[in-house]
Tab-separated table of C-alpha atoms in Angstrom:
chain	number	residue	atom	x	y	z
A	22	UNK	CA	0.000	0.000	0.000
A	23	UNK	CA	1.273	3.524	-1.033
A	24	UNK	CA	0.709	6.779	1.071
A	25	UNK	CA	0.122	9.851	-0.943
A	26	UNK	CA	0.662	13.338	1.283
A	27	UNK	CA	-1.560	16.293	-0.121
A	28	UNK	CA	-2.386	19.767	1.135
A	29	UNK	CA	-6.150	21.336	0.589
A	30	UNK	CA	-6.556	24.914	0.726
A	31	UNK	CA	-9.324	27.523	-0.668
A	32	UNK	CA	-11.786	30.065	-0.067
A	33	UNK	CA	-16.122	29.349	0.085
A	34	UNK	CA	-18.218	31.971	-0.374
A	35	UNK	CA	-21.080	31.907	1.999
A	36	UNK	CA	-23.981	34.655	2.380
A	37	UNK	CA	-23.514	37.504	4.435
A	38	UNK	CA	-24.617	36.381	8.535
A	39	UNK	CA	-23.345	32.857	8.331
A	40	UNK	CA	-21.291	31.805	11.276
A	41	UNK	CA	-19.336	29.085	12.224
A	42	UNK	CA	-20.340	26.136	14.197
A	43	UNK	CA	-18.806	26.460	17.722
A	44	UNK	CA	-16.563	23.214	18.671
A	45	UNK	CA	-16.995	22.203	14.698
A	46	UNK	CA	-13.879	23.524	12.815
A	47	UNK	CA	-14.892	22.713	9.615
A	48	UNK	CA	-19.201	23.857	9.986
A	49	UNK	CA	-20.667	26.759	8.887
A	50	UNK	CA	-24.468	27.813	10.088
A	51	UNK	CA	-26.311	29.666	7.083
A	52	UNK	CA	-28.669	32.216	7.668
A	53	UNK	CA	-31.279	29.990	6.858
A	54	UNK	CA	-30.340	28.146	10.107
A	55	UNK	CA	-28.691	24.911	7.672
A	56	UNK	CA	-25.390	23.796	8.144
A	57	UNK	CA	-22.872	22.908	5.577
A	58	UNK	CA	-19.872	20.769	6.249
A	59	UNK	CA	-16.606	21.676	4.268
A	60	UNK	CA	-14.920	18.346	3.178
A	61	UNK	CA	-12.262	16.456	1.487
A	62	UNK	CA	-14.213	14.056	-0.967
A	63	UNK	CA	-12.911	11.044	-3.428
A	64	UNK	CA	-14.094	11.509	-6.454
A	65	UNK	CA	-13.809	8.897	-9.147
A	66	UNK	CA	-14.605	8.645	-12.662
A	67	UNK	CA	-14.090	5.192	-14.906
A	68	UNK	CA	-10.849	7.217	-16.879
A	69	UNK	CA	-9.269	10.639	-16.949
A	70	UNK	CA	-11.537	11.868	-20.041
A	71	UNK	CA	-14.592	10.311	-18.524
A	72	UNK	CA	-17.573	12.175	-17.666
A	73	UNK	CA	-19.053	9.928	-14.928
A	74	UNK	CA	-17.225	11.744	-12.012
A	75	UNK	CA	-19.371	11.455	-8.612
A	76	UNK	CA	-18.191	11.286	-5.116
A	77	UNK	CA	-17.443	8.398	-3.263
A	78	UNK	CA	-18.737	6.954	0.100
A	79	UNK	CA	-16.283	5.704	2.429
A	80	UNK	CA	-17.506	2.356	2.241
A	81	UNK	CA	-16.897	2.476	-1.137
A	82	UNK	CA	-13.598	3.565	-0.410
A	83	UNK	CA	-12.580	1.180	1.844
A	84	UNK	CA	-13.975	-1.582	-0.705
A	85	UNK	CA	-11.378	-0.052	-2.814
A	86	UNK	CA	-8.887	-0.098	-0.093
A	87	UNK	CA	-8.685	3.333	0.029
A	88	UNK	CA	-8.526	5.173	3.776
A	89	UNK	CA	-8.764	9.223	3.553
A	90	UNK	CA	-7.416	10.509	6.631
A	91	UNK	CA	-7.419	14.727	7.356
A	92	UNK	CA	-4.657	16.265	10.095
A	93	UNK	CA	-6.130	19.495	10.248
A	94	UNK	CA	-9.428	21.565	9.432
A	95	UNK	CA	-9.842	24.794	10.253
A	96	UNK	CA	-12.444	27.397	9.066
A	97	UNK	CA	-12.182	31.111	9.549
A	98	UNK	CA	-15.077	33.716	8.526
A	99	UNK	CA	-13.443	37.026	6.524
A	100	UNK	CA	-16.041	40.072	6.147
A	101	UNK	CA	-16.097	40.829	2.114
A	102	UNK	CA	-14.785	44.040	1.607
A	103	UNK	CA	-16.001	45.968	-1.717
């Protein structure tokens, strides 16, 4: 079995009053009062000019003998500024 090391990083833009998820570090509350989760995902697709992509579950992983594990997640909130 191989180990592959990667690094995830990005922004999310979410509608103005969202706020994060105290003792969550990777939830964000909407307005609305839903939450969204902000998550590495496998996605696989049959080839590399295929147009079947779709996530994964990680059953489906592990069927494939495939473990994601994530080190860190942290979210922080930024005011827009325009």
């Amino acid at each position: 079995m191989k180990t592959i090391a990667f690094t995830l990083s990005g922004t999310c833009l979410v509608p103005d009053g969202s706020t994060p998820v105290e003792g969550f570090a990777n939830h964000v509350r909407l307005p609305g009062g839903q939450l969204i989760s902000i998550q590495p995902v496998i996605e696989m697709a049959s080839g590399a000019d295929a147009d079947d992509h779709r996530d994964i579950s990680y059953d489906e992983a592990v069927a494939l003998d495939i473990y994601l594990e994530c080190e860190d997640r942290n979210i922080e909130l930024h005011e827009e500024r325009g």
